[in-house]
PDB file of C-alpha atoms and ligand atoms in Angstrom:
ATOM      1  CA  UNK A   2       0.000   0.000   0.000  1.00  0.00           C
ATOM      2  CA  UNK A   3       1.266   3.501  -0.883  1.00  0.00           C
ATOM      3  CA  UNK A   4       0.485   5.832   1.995  1.00  0.00           C
ATOM      4  CA  UNK A   5       0.154   9.575   1.352  1.00  0.00           C
ATOM      5  CA  UNK A   6      -0.318  12.181   4.065  1.00  0.00           C
ATOM      6  CA  UNK A   7      -1.134  15.766   4.757  1.00  0.00           C
ATOM      7  CA  UNK A   8       0.822  17.216   7.670  1.00  0.00           C
ATOM      8  CA  UNK A   9       0.189  20.536   9.420  1.00  0.00           C
ATOM      9  CA  UNK A  10      -0.713  21.925  12.817  1.00  0.00           C
ATOM     10  CA  UNK A  11      -3.603  21.777  13.171  1.00  0.00           C
ATOM     11  CA  UNK A  12      -4.619  19.734  10.147  1.00  0.00           C
ATOM     12  CA  UNK A  13      -8.069  18.769  11.402  1.00  0.00           C
ATOM     13  CA  UNK A  14     -10.788  19.505   8.858  1.00  0.00           C
ATOM     14  CA  UNK A  15      -8.448  19.362   5.839  1.00  0.00           C
ATOM     15  CA  UNK A  16     -10.327  18.544   2.620  1.00  0.00           C
ATOM     16  CA  UNK A  17      -7.282  16.865   1.047  1.00  0.00           C
ATOM     17  CA  UNK A  18      -7.857  13.239   2.232  1.00  0.00           C
ATOM     18  CA  UNK A  19     -11.406  13.234   0.877  1.00  0.00           C
ATOM     19  CA  UNK A  20     -10.401  14.674  -2.497  1.00  0.00           C
ATOM     20  CA  UNK A  21      -7.392  12.405  -3.041  1.00  0.00           C
ATOM     21  CA  UNK A  22      -9.176   9.262  -1.836  1.00  0.00           C
ATOM     22  CA  UNK A  23     -12.128  10.034  -4.154  1.00  0.00           C
ATOM     23  CA  UNK A  24      -9.614  10.175  -7.000  1.00  0.00           C
ATOM     24  CA  UNK A  25      -8.014   6.846  -6.015  1.00  0.00           C
ATOM     25  CA  UNK A  26     -11.429   5.190  -5.868  1.00  0.00           C
ATOM     26  CA  UNK A  27     -12.441   6.556  -9.254  1.00  0.00           C
ATOM     27  CA  UNK A  28      -9.267   5.187 -10.877  1.00  0.00           C
ATOM     28  CA  UNK A  29      -9.658   1.832  -9.073  1.00  0.00           C
ATOM     29  CA  UNK A  30      -6.338   2.274  -7.230  1.00  0.00           C
ATOM     30  CA  UNK A  31      -7.806   2.572  -3.726  1.00  0.00           C
ATOM     31  CA  UNK A  32      -6.319  -0.849  -2.936  1.00  0.00           C
ATOM     32  CA  UNK A  33      -2.863   0.603  -3.768  1.00  0.00           C
ATOM     33  CA  UNK A  34      -3.133   4.180  -2.421  1.00  0.00           C
ATOM     34  CA  UNK A  35      -4.522   5.646   0.798  1.00  0.00           C
ATOM     35  CA  UNK A  36      -4.329   9.305   1.866  1.00  0.00           C
ATOM     36  CA  UNK A  37      -4.436  10.293   5.547  1.00  0.00           C
ATOM     37  CA  UNK A  38      -4.103  13.463   7.631  1.00  0.00           C
ATOM     38  CA  UNK A  39      -1.954  13.836  10.712  1.00  0.00           C
ATOM     39  CA  UNK A  40      -1.047  16.684  13.041  1.00  0.00           C
ATOM     40  CA  UNK A  41       2.666  17.380  13.368  1.00  0.00           C
ATOM     41  CA  UNK A  42       3.685  19.867  16.038  1.00  0.00           C
ATOM     42  CA  UNK A  43       6.439  22.288  14.941  1.00  0.00           C
ATOM     43  CA  UNK A  44       8.915  20.771  17.415  1.00  0.00           C
ATOM     44  CA  UNK A  45       8.330  17.317  15.874  1.00  0.00           C
ATOM     45  CA  UNK A  46       8.726  18.289  12.229  1.00  0.00           C
ATOM     46  CA  UNK A  47      12.294  17.020  11.802  1.00  0.00           C
ATOM     47  CA  UNK A  48      11.386  13.640  13.322  1.00  0.00           C
ATOM     48  CA  UNK A  49       8.244  13.444  11.215  1.00  0.00           C
ATOM     49  CA  UNK A  50      10.237  13.945   8.009  1.00  0.00           C
ATOM     50  CA  UNK A  51      12.749  11.273   9.061  1.00  0.00           C
ATOM     51  CA  UNK A  52       9.728   9.033   9.712  1.00  0.00           C
ATOM     52  CA  UNK A  53       8.463   9.596   6.173  1.00  0.00           C
ATOM     53  CA  UNK A  54      11.702   8.147   4.844  1.00  0.00           C
ATOM     54  CA  UNK A  55      11.803   5.321   7.379  1.00  0.00           C
ATOM     55  CA  UNK A  56       8.202   4.303   6.727  1.00  0.00           C
ATOM     56  CA  UNK A  57       8.391   4.756   2.955  1.00  0.00           C
ATOM     57  CA  UNK A  58       5.478   7.221   2.840  1.00  0.00           C
ATOM     58  CA  UNK A  59       4.922   7.946  -0.859  1.00  0.00           C
ATOM     59  CA  UNK A  60       3.800  11.579  -0.863  1.00  0.00           C
ATOM     60  CA  UNK A  61       3.262  14.286   1.733  1.00  0.00           C
ATOM     61  CA  UNK A  62       1.243  17.470   1.395  1.00  0.00           C
ATOM     62  CA  UNK A  63       2.512  20.158   3.747  1.00  0.00           C
ATOM     63  CA  UNK A  64       0.363  22.914   5.182  1.00  0.00           C
ATOM     64  CA  UNK A  65       0.747  25.691   7.748  1.00  0.00           C
ATOM     65  CA  UNK A  66       2.929  26.244   9.682  1.00  0.00           C
ATOM     66  CA  UNK A  67       5.510  23.945   8.078  1.00  0.00           C
ATOM     67  CA  UNK A  68       5.849  25.136   4.479  1.00  0.00           C
ATOM     68  CA  UNK A  69       9.128  27.004   4.991  1.00  0.00           C
ATOM     69  CA  UNK A  70      10.790  25.044   7.810  1.00  0.00           C
ATOM     70  CA  UNK A  71      10.310  21.674   6.092  1.00  0.00           C
ATOM     71  CA  UNK A  72      12.726  22.723   3.330  1.00  0.00           C
ATOM     72  CA  UNK A  73      15.661  22.190   5.748  1.00  0.00           C
ATOM     73  CA  UNK A  74      14.928  18.481   6.030  1.00  0.00           C
ATOM     74  CA  UNK A  75      14.527  17.467   2.364  1.00  0.00           C
ATOM     75  CA  UNK A  76      17.129  15.987  -0.009  1.00  0.00           C
ATOM     76  CA  UNK A  77      16.261  18.163  -3.022  1.00  0.00           C
ATOM     77  CA  UNK A  78      14.144  21.244  -3.572  1.00  0.00           C
ATOM     78  CA  UNK A  79      12.632  21.859  -6.960  1.00  0.00           C
ATOM     79  CA  UNK A  80      13.884  25.120  -8.582  1.00  0.00           C
ATOM     80  CA  UNK A  81      10.485  26.828  -8.460  1.00  0.00           C
ATOM     81  CA  UNK A  82       9.860  25.956  -4.797  1.00  0.00           C
ATOM     82  CA  UNK A  83      13.347  27.326  -4.082  1.00  0.00           C
ATOM     83  CA  UNK A  84      12.381  30.674  -5.643  1.00  0.00           C
ATOM     84  CA  UNK A  85       9.024  30.762  -3.826  1.00  0.00           C
ATOM     85  CA  UNK A  86      10.833  29.728  -0.617  1.00  0.00           C
ATOM     86  CA  UNK A  87       8.062  27.319   0.370  1.00  0.00           C
ATOM     87  CA  UNK A  88       7.286  23.620  -0.120  1.00  0.00           C
ATOM     88  CA  UNK A  89       3.735  22.277   0.035  1.00  0.00           C
ATOM     89  CA  UNK A  90       4.450  18.899  -1.568  1.00  0.00           C
ATOM     90  CA  UNK A  91       7.018  16.177  -0.867  1.00  0.00           C
ATOM     91  CA  UNK A  92       7.549  13.250  -3.193  1.00  0.00           C
ATOM     92  CA  UNK A  93       9.406  10.212  -1.901  1.00  0.00           C
ATOM     93  CA  UNK A  94      11.306   9.074  -4.965  1.00  0.00           C
ATOM     94  CA  UNK A  95      13.061   5.809  -4.060  1.00  0.00           C
ATOM     95  CA  UNK A  96      13.970   7.080  -0.600  1.00  0.00           C
ATOM     96  CA  UNK A  97      14.930  10.577  -1.759  1.00  0.00           C
ATOM     97  CA  UNK A  98      12.622  13.364  -0.546  1.00  0.00           C
ATOM     98  CA  UNK A  99      11.964  16.044  -3.180  1.00  0.00           C
ATOM     99  CA  UNK A 100      10.119  19.262  -2.292  1.00  0.00           C
ATOM    100  CA  UNK A 101       7.773  21.053  -4.713  1.00  0.00           C
ATOM    101  CA  UNK A 102       5.376  23.994  -4.590  1.00  0.00           C
ATOM    102  CA  UNK A 103       2.042  23.267  -6.289  1.00  0.00           C
ATOM    103  CA  UNK A 104       0.201  26.262  -4.724  1.00  0.00           C
ATOM    104  CA  UNK A 105       1.333  28.578  -7.493  1.00  0.00           C
ATOM    105  CA  UNK A 106       0.273  26.096 -10.188  1.00  0.00           C
ATOM    106  CA  UNK A 107      -3.144  25.801  -8.499  1.00  0.00           C
ATOM    107  CA  UNK A 108      -3.671  29.562  -8.562  1.00  0.00           C
ATOM    108  CA  UNK A 109      -2.381  30.066 -12.103  1.00  0.00           C
ATOM    109  CA  UNK A 110      -4.429  27.153 -13.485  1.00  0.00           C
ATOM    110  CA  UNK A 111      -7.583  28.608 -11.886  1.00  0.00           C
ATOM    111  CA  UNK A 112      -6.824  32.039 -13.405  1.00  0.00           C
ATOM    112  CA  UNK A 113      -5.970  30.679 -16.860  1.00  0.00           C
ATOM    113  CA  UNK A 114      -9.337  28.914 -17.040  1.00  0.00           C
ATOM    114  CA  UNK A 115     -10.802  32.452 -17.236  1.00  0.00           C
ATOM    115  CA  UNK A 116      -8.176  34.617 -18.934  1.00  0.00           C
ATOM    116  CA  UNK A 117      -4.684  35.022 -20.316  1.00  0.00           C
ATOM    117  CA  UNK A 118      -2.291  36.702 -17.905  1.00  0.00           C
ATOM    118  CA  UNK A 119       0.322  38.370 -20.114  1.00  0.00           C
ATOM    119  CA  UNK A 120       0.213  42.156 -19.665  1.00  0.00           C
ATOM    120  CA  UNK A 121      -2.827  42.019 -17.326  1.00  0.00           C
ATOM    121  CA  UNK A 122      -2.810  44.612 -14.553  1.00  0.00           C
ATOM    122  CA  UNK A 123      -3.149  42.482 -11.446  1.00  0.00           C
ATOM    123  CA  UNK A 124      -3.620  43.532  -7.828  1.00  0.00           C
ATOM    124  CA  UNK A 125      -2.486  41.010  -5.224  1.00  0.00           C
ATOM    125  CA  UNK A 126      -3.731  41.728  -1.697  1.00  0.00           C
ATOM    126  CA  UNK A 127      -1.400  40.258   0.913  1.00  0.00           C
ATOM    127  CA  UNK A 128       2.326  39.582   1.139  1.00  0.00           C
ATOM    128  CA  UNK A 129       2.357  36.278   3.028  1.00  0.00           C
ATOM    129  CA  UNK A 130       3.164  32.739   1.859  1.00  0.00           C
ATOM    130  CA  UNK A 131       0.206  32.322  -0.492  1.00  0.00           C
ATOM    131  CA  UNK A 132       0.775  35.757  -2.044  1.00  0.00           C
ATOM    132  CA  UNK A 133       4.442  34.851  -2.669  1.00  0.00           C
ATOM    133  CA  UNK A 134       3.500  31.705  -4.590  1.00  0.00           C
ATOM    134  CA  UNK A 135       0.827  33.515  -6.624  1.00  0.00           C
ATOM    135  CA  UNK A 136       3.106  36.473  -7.446  1.00  0.00           C
ATOM    136  CA  UNK A 137       5.819  34.069  -8.588  1.00  0.00           C
ATOM    137  CA  UNK A 138       3.305  32.437 -10.956  1.00  0.00           C
ATOM    138  CA  UNK A 139       1.916  35.755 -12.223  1.00  0.00           C
ATOM    139  CA  UNK A 140       5.385  37.103 -13.002  1.00  0.00           C
ATOM    140  CA  UNK A 141       6.245  33.878 -14.795  1.00  0.00           C
ATOM    141  CA  UNK A 142       3.223  34.543 -17.021  1.00  0.00           C
ATOM    142  CA  UNK A 143       4.254  38.196 -17.589  1.00  0.00           C
ATOM    143  CA  UNK A 144       1.341  39.769 -15.713  1.00  0.00           C
ATOM    144  CA  UNK A 145       1.878  43.312 -14.397  1.00  0.00           C
ATOM    145  CA  UNK A 146       1.620  42.936 -10.629  1.00  0.00           C
ATOM    146  CA  UNK A 147       0.990  45.467  -7.872  1.00  0.00           C
ATOM    147  CA  UNK A 148       1.075  44.217  -4.280  1.00  0.00           C
ATOM    148  CA  UNK A 149      -1.179  45.778  -1.646  1.00  0.00           C
ATOM    149  CA  UNK A 150      -0.465  44.851   1.945  1.00  0.00           C
ATOM    150  CA  UNK A 151      -1.518  46.013   5.397  1.00  0.00           C
ATOM    151  CA  UNK A 152       2.157  46.190   6.397  1.00  0.00           C
ATOM    152  CA  UNK A 153       3.690  48.268   3.631  1.00  0.00           C
ATOM    153  CA  UNK A 154       7.244  47.170   4.460  1.00  0.00           C
ATOM    154  CA  UNK A 155       6.467  43.490   3.724  1.00  0.00           C
ATOM    155  CA  UNK A 156       4.942  44.486   0.383  1.00  0.00           C
ATOM    156  CA  UNK A 157       8.083  46.477  -0.405  1.00  0.00           C
ATOM    157  CA  UNK A 158      10.393  43.523   0.283  1.00  0.00           C
ATOM    158  CA  UNK A 159       8.305  41.184  -1.859  1.00  0.00           C
ATOM    159  CA  UNK A 160       7.952  43.764  -4.636  1.00  0.00           C
ATOM    160  CA  UNK A 161      11.743  44.210  -4.800  1.00  0.00           C
ATOM    161  CA  UNK A 162      12.286  40.469  -4.974  1.00  0.00           C
ATOM    162  CA  UNK A 163       9.808  39.861  -7.789  1.00  0.00           C
ATOM    163  CA  UNK A 164      10.000  43.203  -9.644  1.00  0.00           C
ATOM    164  CA  UNK A 165       6.500  44.525  -8.863  1.00  0.00           C
ATOM    165  CA  UNK A 166       4.938  47.763  -7.683  1.00  0.00           C
ATOM    166  CA  UNK A 167       3.547  47.945  -4.164  1.00  0.00           C
ATOM    167  CA  UNK A 168       1.323  50.020  -1.897  1.00  0.00           C
ATOM    168  CA  UNK A 169      -0.295  49.899   1.513  1.00  0.00           C
ATOM    169  CA  UNK A 170      -3.966  49.116   2.153  1.00  0.00           C
ATOM    170  CA  UNK A 171      -4.704  52.857   2.322  1.00  0.00           C
ATOM    171  CA  UNK A 172      -4.268  52.917  -1.502  1.00  0.00           C
ATOM    172  CA  UNK A 173      -6.759  50.130  -2.237  1.00  0.00           C
ATOM    173  CA  UNK A 174      -8.957  52.452  -4.311  1.00  0.00           C
ATOM    174  CA  UNK A 175      -6.344  51.833  -7.064  1.00  0.00           C
ATOM    175  CA  UNK A 176      -7.801  48.352  -7.627  1.00  0.00           C
ATOM    176  CA  UNK A 177     -10.567  50.062  -9.608  1.00  0.00           C
ATOM    177  CA  UNK A 178      -8.024  50.349 -12.464  1.00  0.00           C
ATOM    178  CA  UNK A 179      -6.977  46.692 -12.372  1.00  0.00           C
ATOM    179  CA  UNK A 180      -7.969  43.852 -14.724  1.00  0.00           C
ATOM    180  CA  UNK A 181      -7.569  41.176 -12.059  1.00  0.00           C
ATOM    181  CA  UNK A 182      -7.894  41.404  -8.262  1.00  0.00           C
ATOM    182  CA  UNK A 183      -6.667  38.571  -6.033  1.00  0.00           C
ATOM    183  CA  UNK A 184      -7.309  38.427  -2.305  1.00  0.00           C
ATOM    184  CA  UNK A 185      -4.443  36.478  -0.703  1.00  0.00           C
ATOM    185  CA  UNK A 186      -5.178  37.613   2.875  1.00  0.00           C
ATOM    186  CA  UNK A 187      -7.403  35.707   5.330  1.00  0.00           C
ATOM    187  CA  UNK A 188      -9.957  38.574   5.319  1.00  0.00           C
ATOM    188  CA  UNK A 189     -13.386  37.023   4.698  1.00  0.00           C
ATOM    189  CA  UNK A 190     -12.504  33.631   6.163  1.00  0.00           C
ATOM    190  CA  UNK A 191     -15.499  32.591   8.264  1.00  0.00           C
ATOM    191  CA  UNK A 192     -16.562  36.245   8.523  1.00  0.00           C
ATOM    192  CA  UNK A 193     -18.729  38.537   6.409  1.00  0.00           C
ATOM    193  CA  UNK A 194     -15.946  41.036   5.628  1.00  0.00           C
ATOM    194  CA  UNK A 195     -14.263  42.073   2.394  1.00  0.00           C
ATOM    195  CA  UNK A 196     -10.877  43.754   2.026  1.00  0.00           C
ATOM    196  CA  UNK A 197     -12.224  45.952  -0.800  1.00  0.00           C
ATOM    197  CA  UNK A 198     -15.034  48.478  -0.861  1.00  0.00           C
ATOM    198  CA  UNK A 199     -17.601  47.322  -3.428  1.00  0.00           C
ATOM    199  CA  UNK A 200     -17.482  50.680  -5.206  1.00  0.00           C
ATOM    200  CA  UNK A 201     -13.984  49.846  -6.537  1.00  0.00           C
ATOM    201  CA  UNK A 202     -15.191  46.677  -8.319  1.00  0.00           C
ATOM    202  CA  UNK A 203     -16.592  46.624 -11.868  1.00  0.00           C
ATOM    203  CA  UNK A 204     -17.888  44.249 -14.512  1.00  0.00           C
ATOM    204  CA  UNK A 205     -14.694  44.244 -16.605  1.00  0.00           C
ATOM    205  CA  UNK A 206     -12.703  42.702 -13.770  1.00  0.00           C
ATOM    206  CA  UNK A 207     -11.842  39.177 -12.698  1.00  0.00           C
ATOM    207  CA  UNK A 208     -11.986  38.796  -8.912  1.00  0.00           C
ATOM    208  CA  UNK A 209     -10.265  35.785  -7.336  1.00  0.00           C
ATOM    209  CA  UNK A 210     -10.653  35.230  -3.605  1.00  0.00           C
ATOM    210  CA  UNK A 211      -8.297  32.483  -2.423  1.00  0.00           C
ATOM    211  CA  UNK A 212     -10.255  32.241   0.843  1.00  0.00           C
ATOM    212  CA  UNK A 213     -12.490  29.178   0.399  1.00  0.00           C
ATOM    213  CA  UNK A 214     -14.400  29.041   3.682  1.00  0.00           C
ATOM    214  CA  UNK A 215     -17.122  30.125   3.110  1.00  0.00           C
ATOM    215  CA  UNK A 216     -17.293  29.383  -0.602  1.00  0.00           C
ATOM    216  CA  UNK A 217     -19.246  32.634  -1.222  1.00  0.00           C
ATOM    217  CA  UNK A 218     -17.106  35.196   0.598  1.00  0.00           C
ATOM    218  CA  UNK A 219     -18.271  38.800   0.865  1.00  0.00           C
ATOM    219  CA  UNK A 220     -15.717  39.793  -1.789  1.00  0.00           C
ATOM    220  CA  UNK A 221     -17.076  37.140  -4.167  1.00  0.00           C
ATOM    221  CA  UNK A 222     -20.687  38.214  -3.497  1.00  0.00           C
ATOM    222  CA  UNK A 223     -19.814  41.889  -4.066  1.00  0.00           C
ATOM    223  CA  UNK A 224     -17.913  41.081  -7.281  1.00  0.00           C
ATOM    224  CA  UNK A 225     -20.849  39.038  -8.593  1.00  0.00           C
ATOM    225  CA  UNK A 226     -23.284  41.850  -7.815  1.00  0.00           C
ATOM    226  CA  UNK A 227     -21.095  44.209  -9.900  1.00  0.00           C
ATOM    227  CA  UNK A 228     -21.080  41.739 -12.825  1.00  0.00           C
ATOM    228  CA  UNK A 229     -17.358  40.860 -12.475  1.00  0.00           C
ATOM    229  CA  UNK A 230     -16.107  37.376 -13.354  1.00  0.00           C
ATOM    230  CA  UNK A 231     -15.246  35.465 -10.211  1.00  0.00           C
ATOM    231  CA  UNK A 232     -12.893  32.649  -9.264  1.00  0.00           C
ATOM    232  CA  UNK A 233     -13.574  30.734  -6.064  1.00  0.00           C
ATOM    233  CA  UNK A 234     -10.780  29.909  -3.613  1.00  0.00           C
ATOM    234  CA  UNK A 235     -11.518  26.204  -3.858  1.00  0.00           C
ATOM    235  CA  UNK A 236     -10.357  26.221  -7.501  1.00  0.00           C
ATOM    236  CA  UNK A 237      -6.794  26.880  -6.301  1.00  0.00           C
ATOM    237  CA  UNK A 238      -7.142  24.156  -3.682  1.00  0.00           C
ATOM    238  CA  UNK A 239      -8.390  21.728  -6.325  1.00  0.00           C
ATOM    239  CA  UNK A 240      -5.678  22.355  -8.908  1.00  0.00           C
ATOM    240  CA  UNK A 241      -2.794  22.312  -6.420  1.00  0.00           C
ATOM    241  CA  UNK A 242      -4.168  18.954  -5.251  1.00  0.00           C
ATOM    242  CA  UNK A 243      -4.446  17.678  -8.822  1.00  0.00           C
ATOM    243  CA  UNK A 244      -0.704  18.260  -9.366  1.00  0.00           C
ATOM    244  CA  UNK A 245       0.058  16.480  -6.076  1.00  0.00           C
ATOM    245  CA  UNK A 246      -2.159  13.557  -7.063  1.00  0.00           C
ATOM    246  CA  UNK A 247      -0.280  13.142 -10.341  1.00  0.00           C
ATOM    247  CA  UNK A 248       3.131  13.374  -8.645  1.00  0.00           C
ATOM    248  CA  UNK A 249       2.196  10.771  -6.013  1.00  0.00           C
ATOM    249  CA  UNK A 250       0.450   8.268  -8.309  1.00  0.00           C
ATOM    250  CA  UNK A 251       2.126   8.916 -11.669  1.00  0.00           C
ATOM    251  CA  UNK A 252      -1.393   8.827 -13.151  1.00  0.00           C
ATOM    252  CA  UNK A 253      -3.655  11.484 -14.652  1.00  0.00           C
ATOM    253  CA  UNK A 254      -5.949  12.830 -11.951  1.00  0.00           C
ATOM    254  CA  UNK A 255      -9.736  12.550 -12.408  1.00  0.00           C
ATOM    255  CA  UNK A 256     -10.192  16.309 -11.988  1.00  0.00           C
ATOM    256  CA  UNK A 257     -13.981  16.377 -12.238  1.00  0.00           C
ATOM    257  CA  UNK A 258     -14.395  13.629  -9.635  1.00  0.00           C
ATOM    258  CA  UNK A 259     -12.073  15.518  -7.271  1.00  0.00           C
ATOM    259  CA  UNK A 260     -13.932  18.784  -7.971  1.00  0.00           C
ATOM    260  CA  UNK A 261     -17.326  17.212  -7.221  1.00  0.00           C
ATOM    261  CA  UNK A 262     -16.032  15.781  -3.946  1.00  0.00           C
ATOM    262  CA  UNK A 263     -14.656  19.183  -2.934  1.00  0.00           C
ATOM    263  CA  UNK A 264     -17.935  20.925  -3.816  1.00  0.00           C
ATOM    264  CA  UNK A 265     -19.811  18.375  -1.686  1.00  0.00           C
ATOM    265  CA  UNK A 266     -17.600  19.129   1.303  1.00  0.00           C
ATOM    266  CA  UNK A 267     -17.651  22.934   1.094  1.00  0.00           C
TER     267      UNK A 267
HETATM  268  P1  NAP B 328       0.245  34.357   5.856  1.00  0.00           P
HETATM  269  O1  NAP B 328       1.556  33.904   5.318  1.00  0.00           O
HETATM  270  O2  NAP B 328       0.012  34.385   7.312  1.00  0.00           O
HETATM  271  O3  NAP B 328      -0.009  35.854   5.264  1.00  0.00           O
HETATM  272  C1  NAP B 328      -1.161  36.583   5.600  1.00  0.00           C
HETATM  273  C2  NAP B 328      -1.214  37.888   4.803  1.00  0.00           C
HETATM  274  O4  NAP B 328      -2.506  38.468   5.015  1.00  0.00           O
HETATM  275  C3  NAP B 328      -0.184  38.916   5.232  1.00  0.00           C
HETATM  276  O5  NAP B 328       0.172  39.675   4.113  1.00  0.00           O
HETATM  277  C4  NAP B 328      -0.968  39.762   6.239  1.00  0.00           C
HETATM  278  O6  NAP B 328      -0.565  41.111   6.263  1.00  0.00           O
HETATM  279  C5  NAP B 328      -2.354  39.734   5.641  1.00  0.00           C
HETATM  280  N1  NAP B 328      -3.386  39.867   6.678  1.00  0.00           N
HETATM  281  C6  NAP B 328      -3.698  38.978   7.654  1.00  0.00           C
HETATM  282  N2  NAP B 328      -4.731  39.421   8.390  1.00  0.00           N
HETATM  283  C7  NAP B 328      -5.061  40.646   7.871  1.00  0.00           C
HETATM  284  C8  NAP B 328      -6.047  41.604   8.205  1.00  0.00           C
HETATM  285  N3  NAP B 328      -6.893  41.412   9.223  1.00  0.00           N
HETATM  286  N4  NAP B 328      -6.110  42.733   7.482  1.00  0.00           N
HETATM  287  C9  NAP B 328      -5.251  42.959   6.460  1.00  0.00           C
HETATM  288  N5  NAP B 328      -4.302  42.070   6.073  1.00  0.00           N
HETATM  289  C10 NAP B 328      -4.210  40.915   6.786  1.00  0.00           C
HETATM  290  O7  NAP B 328      -0.951  33.482   5.273  1.00  0.00           O
HETATM  291  P2  NAP B 328      -1.014  32.706   3.860  1.00  0.00           P
HETATM  292  O8  NAP B 328      -0.475  31.348   3.995  1.00  0.00           O
HETATM  293  O9  NAP B 328      -0.447  33.593   2.815  1.00  0.00           O
HETATM  294  O10 NAP B 328      -2.597  32.533   3.678  1.00  0.00           O
HETATM  295  C11 NAP B 328      -3.458  33.617   3.414  1.00  0.00           C
HETATM  296  C12 NAP B 328      -4.876  33.104   3.194  1.00  0.00           C
HETATM  297  O11 NAP B 328      -4.918  32.330   2.011  1.00  0.00           O
HETATM  298  C13 NAP B 328      -5.405  32.196   4.305  1.00  0.00           C
HETATM  299  O12 NAP B 328      -6.759  32.524   4.529  1.00  0.00           O
HETATM  300  C14 NAP B 328      -5.313  30.813   3.719  1.00  0.00           C
HETATM  301  O13 NAP B 328      -6.305  29.939   4.217  1.00  0.00           O
HETATM  302  C15 NAP B 328      -5.569  31.093   2.245  1.00  0.00           C
HETATM  303  N6  NAP B 328      -4.975  30.081   1.346  1.00  0.00           N
HETATM  304  C16 NAP B 328      -5.781  29.496   0.416  1.00  0.00           C
HETATM  305  C17 NAP B 328      -5.250  28.558  -0.443  1.00  0.00           C
HETATM  306  C18 NAP B 328      -6.129  27.898  -1.469  1.00  0.00           C
HETATM  307  O14 NAP B 328      -5.733  26.847  -2.004  1.00  0.00           O
HETATM  308  N7  NAP B 328      -7.274  28.450  -1.817  1.00  0.00           N
HETATM  309  C19 NAP B 328      -3.872  28.217  -0.372  1.00  0.00           C
HETATM  310  C20 NAP B 328      -3.065  28.859   0.576  1.00  0.00           C
HETATM  311  C21 NAP B 328      -3.631  29.799   1.446  1.00  0.00           C
HETATM  312  P3  NAP B 328       0.612  41.656   7.221  1.00  0.00           P
HETATM  313  O15 NAP B 328       1.895  41.491   6.436  1.00  0.00           O
HETATM  314  O16 NAP B 328       0.233  43.075   7.449  1.00  0.00           O
HETATM  315  O17 NAP B 328       0.564  40.821   8.473  1.00  0.00           O
END
């Protein structure tokens, strides 16, 4: 049996086991693959990674707060994960642990289902781990990125690294001029709040809220009411999981089956 895991702290309530196991069942490989979730406290991370090798765990999805620290304990880091400075996926390739970042692929795949990115004026709200991965992907696709962050200094550091413009949250009215707006802060998660005043949204825009709980965040509802195209946060979650599925199994993921399972859960 190939065991796959998601590790984090806390990891309770993660959708990943249900999505991956639905995929295994659909492909008839649920007698060969099983995906589980387990809490790993920060002080146990090093031991947990050694355990992955010792136990021959096939693939490990990594969530908060381990995405940066885990890089110290792997044998190889993929070039893109190195640039993003975060790993959310570990593949055990014949005893060698390789770290990848599939978060950026998840976000970019979700965006490219709606639009091309080259030359698009794109506002990214937030300068944390998720924003980093998304900005890396946007720059790779030649989008024109401006970062807006509550703490202006963090936006400045990120903007310098990736060659973007930046501003503080006090300048958020500028999003009215943008083609694409991406919320990569937790604002709206299990609360009826939006980071952007509705009057700055319009029907020509694409609004992507990476917050996926609830599915219909206030930002998404406001964008819909203004006639903007919207992208739900769960799309990113789905597509980053699809890449993980394919790395772990070596098989093409049944995307629609995984999507339906995710929609059932949310
Ligand atoms: P993080 O590294 O902690 O970064 C959080 C960012 O949000 C920082 O830029 C922070 O600004 C800003 N922020 C936090 N609270 C704020 C508030 N009340 N007002 C204004 N700005 C605030 O977190 P992360 O890993 O990037 O995750 C961000 C969100 O994305 C989380 O809700 C997470 O669940 C979600 N996410 C979704 C997916 C998906 O697949 N859909 C994947 C990854 C993450 P400061 O610099 O000022 O602190």
